[in-house]
Amino acid sequence: MAATRLIALHHVKTKTVAECLKRSIDYVRDSRKTEDEKYVSTYGCDPNTILGEFLLSRRDYEDNIRRPHKNDVVAYQIRQAFKPGEITPEKANEIGYELAMRFTKGKHAFIVTTHTDRHHIHNHVVFNSVSIDGKSRFRNFYFSGLALGRISDTLCIENNLSVIQSRYEEKLKAKNNKPKWKDRSPDSLKFLVDVEKKMREGKGRGYENWARKFNLKQRAKVLLFLEEHGISSFEELVKITDEMQPKLDALNSRIKKRQEQMAANKEMQRAVIVYAKTKEIYTGYKNSKYSSDYYREHEDALKEHEWARGIYRMYADGEPPKMKDLRDQYGELLAENKTDFAEYVKLKKDTRDYLVARKNLELLMTEKETEEREKAKSKTSRDSRSETSL
């Protein structure tokens, strides 16, 4: 289960945009809630420079498109809470990341943090109201919260988690305020109605007629799906579904690898900026013959300079790269990731459709085998009666 909520973060008149953003980002990144930021992931930005990158995209939009209006929204926050004891923090963060990607379509930078300080694990997602390229804003459309909830429910079903029932279902099944959970295990893919079981529960003739028609419709849907996709046997369907998961895993691995490269790229960009700002101070430190008084006076700047040099040694063999090259590389990685993520979303949807068809076909085959056994028993009984009468 995951209960979701979409919150618009407005610009408070008494504070700057940077202060409003910083307040929200600092809250979701609280080390006490995320176990020292163990469960933090980002897209289109680096955790260490996220505030500056949000503001940079916003400035590009304001300079080239239009100025902000009253009650301007600086960012949006998604809250996603899971049923207690049903999910691990790592898995929750992964689902929160994919929820943000699907909802923003990869157009907006965001940070996903998973909080473990409550009895229920929950995610906080803060995404920039301005797109990464600074050319558009997120449009908070009518019923956007409902759309967000549906995406979240879809992800829960895909990961074998329960989903929360609608209020209408709650009123019908329980007249109290406690949330009711509807388990969505893999068996929930079963669409066919068990007519005999329902008849034993006391359902009438009208229900029996409806159920049989319903089963016929589901059979037709399965056969139509197989025909549309040119599948001629159950074995062929099994082979297709078995081959889809490795493709999904490969795409997911490529996306995550690029994200690591993008994070390293952003760290290098920050190192280039820090190195340039502190180079003169470091030169003065050398000219002072590494004076302890000079070091104490410029300790913070010298430590930052040493950090930047350490990044160079780690990623660039000690040589500072050009900022233009880094930005071009980051843009290429981002474009490749967008393409792969779009393919990943489509393949995941296709995989779900094929798995549903496979499950339904298994049920149909099982039902057919049961009918044949019943016919065989009935025939044996009639033959026995015939022999007795003779």
CSV table of C-alpha atoms in Angstrom, one decimal:
chain,number,residue,atom,x,y,z
A,1,MET,CA,0.0,0.0,0.0
A,2,ALA,CA,1.1,3.6,-0.5
A,3,ALA,CA,-1.0,6.6,0.4
A,4,THR,CA,0.1,9.6,-1.6
A,5,ARG,CA,-0.3,13.3,-1.5
A,6,LEU,CA,0.9,16.2,-3.8
A,7,ILE,CA,1.7,19.5,-2.1
A,8,ALA,CA,2.6,22.8,-3.9
A,9,LEU,CA,5.4,24.7,-2.2
A,10,HIS,CA,4.6,28.4,-2.6
A,11,HIS,CA,6.9,31.3,-2.4
A,12,VAL,CA,6.5,33.0,1.0
A,13,LYS,CA,6.7,36.8,0.6
A,14,THR,CA,8.8,37.3,3.7
A,15,LYS,CA,11.6,34.9,2.4
A,16,THR,CA,13.6,34.6,-0.7
A,17,VAL,CA,13.0,31.7,-3.2
A,18,ALA,CA,16.3,30.2,-2.1
A,19,GLU,CA,15.3,30.2,1.5
A,20,CYS,CA,11.9,28.6,0.7
A,21,LEU,CA,13.6,25.8,-1.3
A,22,LYS,CA,16.4,25.3,1.3
A,23,ARG,CA,13.8,24.9,4.1
A,24,SER,CA,12.0,22.1,2.2
A,25,ILE,CA,15.1,20.3,1.0
A,26,ASP,CA,16.7,20.5,4.4
A,27,TYR,CA,13.6,18.9,6.0
A,28,VAL,CA,13.4,16.0,3.6
A,29,ARG,CA,17.2,15.4,3.9
A,30,ASP,CA,17.3,15.4,7.7
A,31,SER,CA,20.0,12.9,8.6
A,32,ARG,CA,18.0,11.8,11.7
A,33,LYS,CA,15.1,10.7,9.5
A,34,THR,CA,17.2,9.2,6.6
A,35,GLU,CA,19.8,7.4,8.7
A,36,ASP,CA,22.6,9.8,7.8
A,37,GLU,CA,21.2,10.3,4.3
A,38,LYS,CA,21.5,6.6,3.6
A,39,TYR,CA,18.2,6.6,1.7
A,40,VAL,CA,18.6,9.6,-0.7
A,41,SER,CA,18.5,9.5,-4.5
A,42,THR,CA,18.3,12.3,-7.1
A,43,TYR,CA,17.5,12.8,-10.7
A,44,GLY,CA,18.8,15.6,-12.9
A,45,CYS,CA,20.8,17.1,-10.0
A,46,ASP,CA,23.5,16.4,-7.4
A,47,PRO,CA,22.6,16.1,-3.7
A,48,ASN,CA,25.4,18.6,-2.8
A,49,THR,CA,24.4,21.2,-5.3
A,50,ILE,CA,20.6,20.6,-5.7
A,51,LEU,CA,19.6,24.1,-4.4
A,52,GLY,CA,21.8,25.9,-6.9
A,53,GLU,CA,20.7,23.7,-9.8
A,54,PHE,CA,17.0,24.3,-8.9
A,55,LEU,CA,17.6,28.0,-8.8
A,56,LEU,CA,19.7,28.0,-12.1
A,57,SER,CA,16.8,26.3,-14.0
A,58,ARG,CA,14.4,28.8,-12.5
A,59,ARG,CA,16.6,31.7,-13.5
A,60,ASP,CA,16.8,30.4,-17.1
A,61,TYR,CA,13.0,30.2,-17.2
A,62,GLU,CA,12.6,33.7,-15.8
A,63,ASP,CA,15.2,35.3,-18.1
A,64,ASN,CA,14.0,33.6,-21.3
A,65,ILE,CA,10.3,32.7,-20.9
A,66,ARG,CA,8.4,34.8,-18.3
A,67,ARG,CA,8.7,36.4,-14.9
A,68,PRO,CA,7.0,34.7,-11.9
A,69,HIS,CA,3.5,35.7,-10.9
A,70,LYS,CA,1.9,36.1,-7.5
A,71,ASN,CA,1.6,33.0,-5.3
A,72,ASP,CA,4.4,31.5,-7.4
A,73,VAL,CA,5.1,27.8,-6.8
A,74,VAL,CA,8.8,27.2,-6.3
A,75,ALA,CA,8.6,23.4,-6.1
A,76,TYR,CA,6.3,20.5,-5.5
A,77,GLN,CA,6.5,17.8,-2.8
A,78,ILE,CA,5.1,14.3,-3.0
A,79,ARG,CA,4.5,12.3,0.2
A,80,GLN,CA,4.2,8.5,-0.2
A,81,ALA,CA,3.5,6.4,2.9
A,82,PHE,CA,3.7,2.6,3.0
A,83,LYS,CA,1.9,0.1,5.1
A,84,PRO,CA,3.9,-0.7,8.2
A,85,GLY,CA,6.1,-3.8,8.0
A,86,GLU,CA,5.4,-4.3,4.3
A,87,ILE,CA,8.5,-2.8,2.6
A,88,THR,CA,12.2,-2.1,3.2
A,89,PRO,CA,13.7,1.4,3.1
A,90,GLU,CA,15.8,0.5,0.0
A,91,LYS,CA,12.8,-0.8,-1.9
A,92,ALA,CA,10.7,2.2,-0.8
A,93,ASN,CA,13.3,4.6,-2.1
A,94,GLU,CA,13.4,2.8,-5.4
A,95,ILE,CA,9.6,2.9,-5.8
A,96,GLY,CA,9.6,6.6,-4.8
A,97,TYR,CA,12.2,7.3,-7.5
A,98,GLU,CA,10.2,5.6,-10.2
A,99,LEU,CA,7.0,7.3,-9.0
A,100,ALA,CA,8.7,10.7,-9.5
A,101,MET,CA,10.1,9.7,-12.9
A,102,ARG,CA,6.7,8.6,-14.2
A,103,PHE,CA,4.8,11.6,-12.7
A,104,THR,CA,7.3,14.2,-14.0
A,105,LYS,CA,8.1,12.2,-17.2
A,106,GLY,CA,11.8,12.9,-16.6
A,107,LYS,CA,11.5,16.6,-17.3
A,108,HIS,CA,12.0,17.9,-13.8
A,109,ALA,CA,15.0,17.5,-11.4
A,110,PHE,CA,14.0,15.9,-8.1
A,111,ILE,CA,15.3,14.4,-4.8
A,112,VAL,CA,13.8,11.3,-3.2
A,113,THR,CA,14.4,10.7,0.5
A,114,THR,CA,13.1,7.8,2.6
A,115,HIS,CA,12.3,8.5,6.2
A,116,THR,CA,12.5,5.6,8.7
A,117,ASP,CA,11.8,7.6,11.9
A,118,ARG,CA,8.1,6.6,12.1
A,119,HIS,CA,6.5,3.2,12.5
A,120,HIS,CA,5.7,3.4,8.8
A,121,ILE,CA,8.3,3.9,6.1
A,122,HIS,CA,7.5,6.9,3.9
A,123,ASN,CA,9.0,8.9,1.0
A,124,HIS,CA,9.4,12.6,0.4
A,125,VAL,CA,9.9,13.8,-3.1
A,126,VAL,CA,10.7,17.4,-3.9
A,127,PHE,CA,10.8,18.3,-7.6
A,128,ASN,CA,11.5,21.6,-9.2
A,129,SER,CA,8.5,23.4,-10.6
A,130,VAL,CA,10.7,24.4,-13.6
A,131,SER,CA,12.0,21.8,-16.1
A,132,ILE,CA,15.6,20.9,-16.2
A,133,ASP,CA,16.2,22.8,-19.5
A,134,GLY,CA,14.5,25.9,-18.0
A,135,LYS,CA,11.9,26.1,-20.9
A,136,SER,CA,8.7,25.1,-19.1
A,137,ARG,CA,6.9,24.8,-15.8
A,138,PHE,CA,5.0,21.9,-14.2
A,139,ARG,CA,1.3,22.4,-14.7
A,140,ASN,CA,-0.6,21.2,-11.7
A,141,PHE,CA,-3.6,19.9,-13.6
A,142,TYR,CA,-7.0,19.1,-12.3
A,143,PHE,CA,-7.1,15.8,-10.4
A,144,SER,CA,-3.3,15.6,-10.5
A,145,GLY,CA,-3.4,14.1,-7.0
A,146,LEU,CA,-5.6,11.3,-8.2
A,147,ALA,CA,-3.3,10.6,-11.2
A,148,LEU,CA,-0.4,10.5,-8.7
A,149,GLY,CA,-2.3,8.0,-6.6
A,150,ARG,CA,-3.0,5.7,-9.6
A,151,ILE,CA,0.6,5.7,-10.6
A,152,SER,CA,1.6,4.8,-7.0
A,153,ASP,CA,-1.0,2.0,-6.9
A,154,THR,CA,0.3,0.6,-10.2
A,155,LEU,CA,3.8,0.5,-8.8
A,156,CYS,CA,2.6,-1.2,-5.7
A,157,ILE,CA,0.8,-3.9,-7.7
A,158,GLU,CA,3.9,-4.4,-9.9
A,159,ASN,CA,5.9,-4.9,-6.7
A,160,ASN,CA,3.4,-7.2,-5.0
A,161,LEU,CA,2.4,-4.7,-2.4
A,162,SER,CA,-1.1,-4.0,-1.1
A,163,VAL,CA,-3.1,-0.9,-2.2
A,164,ILE,CA,-5.5,1.2,-0.1
A,165,GLN,CA,-9.2,0.8,-0.9
A,166,SER,CA,-11.3,3.7,-2.2
A,167,ARG,CA,-13.6,5.5,0.3
A,168,TYR,CA,-16.6,3.9,-1.5
A,169,GLU,CA,-15.2,0.4,-0.8
A,170,GLU,CA,-14.5,1.3,2.8
A,171,LYS,CA,-18.0,2.5,3.4
A,172,LEU,CA,-19.4,-0.7,2.0
A,173,LYS,CA,-17.1,-3.1,3.8
A,174,ALA,CA,-16.6,-1.4,7.2
A,175,LYS,CA,-18.5,1.5,8.8
A,176,ASN,CA,-15.5,3.0,10.7
A,177,ASN,CA,-12.6,5.3,10.1
A,178,LYS,CA,-9.9,2.7,10.0
A,179,PRO,CA,-8.1,2.2,6.6
A,180,LYS,CA,-8.8,-1.1,5.0
A,181,TRP,CA,-6.1,-2.8,3.0
A,182,LYS,CA,-6.7,-4.8,-0.1
A,183,ASP,CA,-4.0,-7.4,-0.7
A,184,ARG,CA,-2.7,-7.4,-4.3
A,185,SER,CA,-0.7,-10.6,-4.5
A,186,PRO,CA,0.2,-12.2,-7.9
A,187,ASP,CA,-3.1,-14.2,-7.6
A,188,SER,CA,-5.0,-10.9,-7.9
A,189,LEU,CA,-4.4,-11.1,-11.7
A,190,LYS,CA,-7.1,-13.8,-11.7
A,191,PHE,CA,-10.1,-12.3,-13.6
A,192,LEU,CA,-12.2,-15.4,-14.1
A,193,VAL,CA,-15.1,-15.8,-11.6
A,194,ASP,CA,-15.2,-19.1,-9.8
A,195,VAL,CA,-18.9,-19.8,-10.5
A,196,GLU,CA,-19.2,-23.1,-8.4
A,197,LYS,CA,-17.6,-21.5,-5.3
A,198,LYS,CA,-20.0,-18.5,-5.4
A,199,MET,CA,-22.9,-20.9,-6.0
A,200,ARG,CA,-21.9,-22.7,-2.8
A,201,GLU,CA,-21.9,-19.4,-1.0
A,202,GLY,CA,-25.6,-19.1,-1.8
A,203,LYS,CA,-25.6,-16.9,-4.9
A,204,GLY,CA,-28.7,-17.2,-7.0
A,205,ARG,CA,-29.4,-18.1,-10.7
A,206,GLY,CA,-29.0,-14.5,-11.8
A,207,TYR,CA,-25.5,-14.4,-10.5
A,208,GLU,CA,-24.7,-17.7,-12.1
A,209,ASN,CA,-25.8,-16.3,-15.5
A,210,TRP,CA,-23.8,-13.1,-15.1
A,211,ALA,CA,-20.7,-15.0,-13.9
A,212,ARG,CA,-20.7,-17.4,-16.9
A,213,LYS,CA,-21.0,-14.4,-19.3
A,214,PHE,CA,-18.2,-12.7,-17.5
A,215,ASN,CA,-16.0,-15.7,-17.9
A,216,LEU,CA,-16.8,-15.9,-21.6
A,217,LYS,CA,-15.8,-12.2,-22.0
A,218,GLN,CA,-12.5,-12.9,-20.2
A,219,ARG,CA,-11.8,-15.8,-22.5
A,220,ALA,CA,-12.5,-13.6,-25.5
A,221,LYS,CA,-10.0,-11.0,-24.2
A,222,VAL,CA,-7.3,-13.5,-23.7
A,223,LEU,CA,-7.8,-15.0,-27.2
A,224,LEU,CA,-7.9,-11.5,-28.8
A,225,PHE,CA,-4.7,-10.5,-27.0
A,226,LEU,CA,-3.0,-13.7,-28.3
A,227,GLU,CA,-4.3,-13.0,-31.8
A,228,GLU,CA,-3.2,-9.4,-31.9
A,229,HIS,CA,0.3,-10.3,-30.8
A,230,GLY,CA,0.7,-13.3,-33.1
A,231,ILE,CA,1.1,-15.8,-30.3
A,232,SER,CA,0.1,-19.3,-31.3
A,233,SER,CA,0.9,-21.4,-28.2
A,234,PHE,CA,1.2,-21.2,-24.4
A,235,GLU,CA,4.9,-22.1,-24.7
A,236,GLU,CA,5.5,-19.1,-27.0
A,237,LEU,CA,3.8,-16.8,-24.5
A,238,VAL,CA,5.9,-18.2,-21.6
A,239,LYS,CA,9.1,-17.7,-23.6
A,240,ILE,CA,8.2,-14.1,-24.4
A,241,THR,CA,7.4,-13.2,-20.7
A,242,ASP,CA,10.6,-15.0,-19.5
A,243,GLU,CA,12.7,-12.9,-22.0
A,244,MET,CA,11.2,-9.6,-20.9
A,245,GLN,CA,12.5,-9.5,-17.4
A,246,PRO,CA,16.2,-9.7,-18.3
A,247,LYS,CA,15.6,-6.8,-20.8
A,248,LEU,CA,14.0,-4.8,-18.0
A,249,ASP,CA,17.0,-5.5,-15.7
A,250,ALA,CA,19.5,-4.6,-18.3
A,251,LEU,CA,17.7,-1.2,-19.0
A,252,ASN,CA,17.5,-0.5,-15.3
A,253,SER,CA,21.2,-1.3,-14.9
A,254,ARG,CA,22.1,1.1,-17.7
A,255,ILE,CA,20.0,3.9,-16.2
A,256,LYS,CA,21.5,3.5,-12.8
A,257,LYS,CA,25.0,3.4,-14.2
A,258,ARG,CA,24.5,6.6,-16.0
A,259,GLN,CA,23.0,8.2,-12.9
A,260,GLU,CA,26.2,7.4,-11.1
A,261,GLN,CA,28.2,8.9,-13.9
A,262,MET,CA,26.0,12.0,-13.8
A,263,ALA,CA,26.5,12.3,-10.0
A,264,ALA,CA,30.3,12.0,-10.5
A,265,ASN,CA,30.1,14.6,-13.3
A,266,LYS,CA,28.2,17.1,-11.0
A,267,GLU,CA,30.7,16.5,-8.3
A,268,MET,CA,33.5,17.3,-10.8
A,269,GLN,CA,31.7,20.5,-11.9
A,270,ARG,CA,31.5,21.6,-8.3
A,271,ALA,CA,35.2,20.8,-7.8
A,272,VAL,CA,36.1,22.9,-10.8
A,273,ILE,CA,34.2,25.9,-9.4
A,274,VAL,CA,35.7,25.4,-5.9
A,275,TYR,CA,39.2,25.0,-7.3
A,276,ALA,CA,38.9,28.2,-9.3
A,277,LYS,CA,37.6,30.2,-6.3
A,278,THR,CA,40.3,29.0,-3.9
A,279,LYS,CA,43.3,28.7,-6.1
A,280,GLU,CA,44.5,32.2,-5.3
A,281,ILE,CA,44.2,31.6,-1.6
A,282,TYR,CA,46.2,28.3,-1.9
A,283,THR,CA,48.9,30.1,-3.9
A,284,GLY,CA,49.2,32.6,-1.1
A,285,TYR,CA,49.5,29.7,1.4
A,286,LYS,CA,52.4,28.3,-0.6
A,287,ASN,CA,54.1,31.7,-0.9
A,288,SER,CA,53.8,32.0,2.9
A,289,LYS,CA,55.8,28.8,3.1
A,290,TYR,CA,52.8,27.0,4.6
A,291,SER,CA,52.4,29.4,7.5
A,292,SER,CA,50.2,28.1,10.3
A,293,ASP,CA,48.8,31.6,10.9
A,294,TYR,CA,47.8,31.9,7.2
A,295,TYR,CA,46.2,28.4,7.4
A,296,ARG,CA,44.1,29.3,10.4
A,297,GLU,CA,43.0,32.5,8.7
A,298,HIS,CA,41.9,30.7,5.5
A,299,GLU,CA,41.2,27.2,6.9
A,300,ASP,CA,37.8,26.7,5.3
A,301,ALA,CA,38.9,27.8,1.8
A,302,LEU,CA,42.1,25.7,2.0
A,303,LYS,CA,40.1,22.6,3.0
A,304,GLU,CA,37.8,23.2,0.0
A,305,HIS,CA,40.8,23.5,-2.3
A,306,GLU,CA,42.2,20.3,-1.0
A,307,TRP,CA,38.9,18.6,-1.5
A,308,ALA,CA,38.7,19.8,-5.1
A,309,ARG,CA,42.3,18.5,-5.8
A,310,GLY,CA,41.2,15.2,-4.3
A,311,ILE,CA,38.3,15.0,-6.7
A,312,TYR,CA,40.7,15.7,-9.6
A,313,ARG,CA,43.0,12.9,-8.5
A,314,MET,CA,40.1,10.5,-8.2
A,315,TYR,CA,38.3,11.2,-11.5
A,316,ALA,CA,40.7,13.1,-13.8
A,317,ASP,CA,44.3,12.0,-13.1
A,318,GLY,CA,44.9,15.2,-11.3
A,319,GLU,CA,44.1,17.5,-14.2
A,320,PRO,CA,41.1,19.9,-13.9
A,321,PRO,CA,38.8,19.3,-16.9
A,322,LYS,CA,37.0,22.1,-18.8
A,323,MET,CA,33.5,23.0,-17.5
A,324,LYS,CA,32.1,23.1,-21.0
A,325,ASP,CA,33.2,19.4,-21.6
A,326,LEU,CA,31.7,18.4,-18.3
A,327,ARG,CA,28.3,20.1,-19.1
A,328,ASP,CA,28.3,18.6,-22.6
A,329,GLN,CA,28.9,15.1,-21.1
A,330,TYR,CA,26.2,15.6,-18.6
A,331,GLY,CA,23.7,16.6,-21.3
A,332,GLU,CA,24.6,13.5,-23.3
A,333,LEU,CA,24.1,11.2,-20.3
A,334,LEU,CA,20.8,12.9,-19.5
A,335,ALA,CA,19.5,12.6,-23.0
A,336,GLU,CA,20.5,8.9,-23.2
A,337,ASN,CA,18.8,8.2,-19.8
A,338,LYS,CA,15.6,9.9,-21.0
A,339,THR,CA,15.5,7.6,-24.0
A,340,ASP,CA,16.2,4.5,-22.0
A,341,PHE,CA,13.7,5.4,-19.3
A,342,ALA,CA,10.9,5.9,-21.9
A,343,GLU,CA,11.8,2.5,-23.2
A,344,TYR,CA,11.8,1.1,-19.7
A,345,VAL,CA,8.3,2.4,-18.9
A,346,LYS,CA,6.9,1.0,-22.1
A,347,LEU,CA,8.6,-2.4,-21.7
A,348,LYS,CA,7.4,-2.6,-18.1
A,349,LYS,CA,3.8,-1.9,-19.2
A,350,ASP,CA,4.1,-4.5,-22.0
A,351,THR,CA,5.5,-7.0,-19.5
A,352,ARG,CA,2.5,-6.5,-17.2
A,353,ASP,CA,0.1,-7.0,-20.0
A,354,TYR,CA,1.8,-10.2,-21.1
A,355,LEU,CA,1.9,-11.5,-17.6
A,356,VAL,CA,-1.8,-10.9,-17.2
A,357,ALA,CA,-2.5,-12.8,-20.4
A,358,ARG,CA,-0.2,-15.6,-19.3
A,359,LYS,CA,-2.0,-15.9,-15.9
A,360,ASN,CA,-5.4,-15.9,-17.5
A,361,LEU,CA,-4.4,-18.5,-20.1
A,362,GLU,CA,-3.1,-20.7,-17.2
A,363,LEU,CA,-6.4,-20.3,-15.5
A,364,LEU,CA,-8.3,-21.2,-18.7
A,365,MET,CA,-6.1,-24.3,-19.2
A,366,THR,CA,-6.6,-25.3,-15.6
A,367,GLU,CA,-10.4,-24.8,-16.0
A,368,LYS,CA,-10.5,-26.9,-19.2
A,369,GLU,CA,-8.5,-29.7,-17.6
A,370,THR,CA,-11.0,-29.7,-14.7
A,371,GLU,CA,-14.0,-29.9,-17.0
A,372,GLU,CA,-12.4,-32.8,-18.9
A,373,ARG,CA,-11.8,-34.7,-15.7
A,374,GLU,CA,-15.4,-34.1,-14.6
A,375,LYS,CA,-16.7,-35.3,-18.0
A,376,ALA,CA,-14.5,-38.4,-17.7
A,377,LYS,CA,-15.9,-39.2,-14.2
A,378,SER,CA,-19.4,-38.6,-15.4
A,379,LYS,CA,-18.8,-41.0,-18.4
A,380,THR,CA,-17.3,-43.6,-16.1
A,381,SER,CA,-20.3,-43.4,-13.8
A,382,ARG,CA,-22.8,-43.8,-16.7
A,383,ASP,CA,-20.8,-46.7,-18.1
A,384,SER,CA,-20.9,-48.4,-14.7
A,385,ARG,CA,-24.6,-47.9,-14.3
A,386,SER,CA,-25.1,-49.3,-17.8
A,387,GLU,CA,-23.1,-52.5,-17.0
A,388,THR,CA,-25.0,-52.9,-13.7
A,389,SER,CA,-28.3,-52.7,-15.5
A,390,LEU,CA,-27.2,-55.3,-18.0
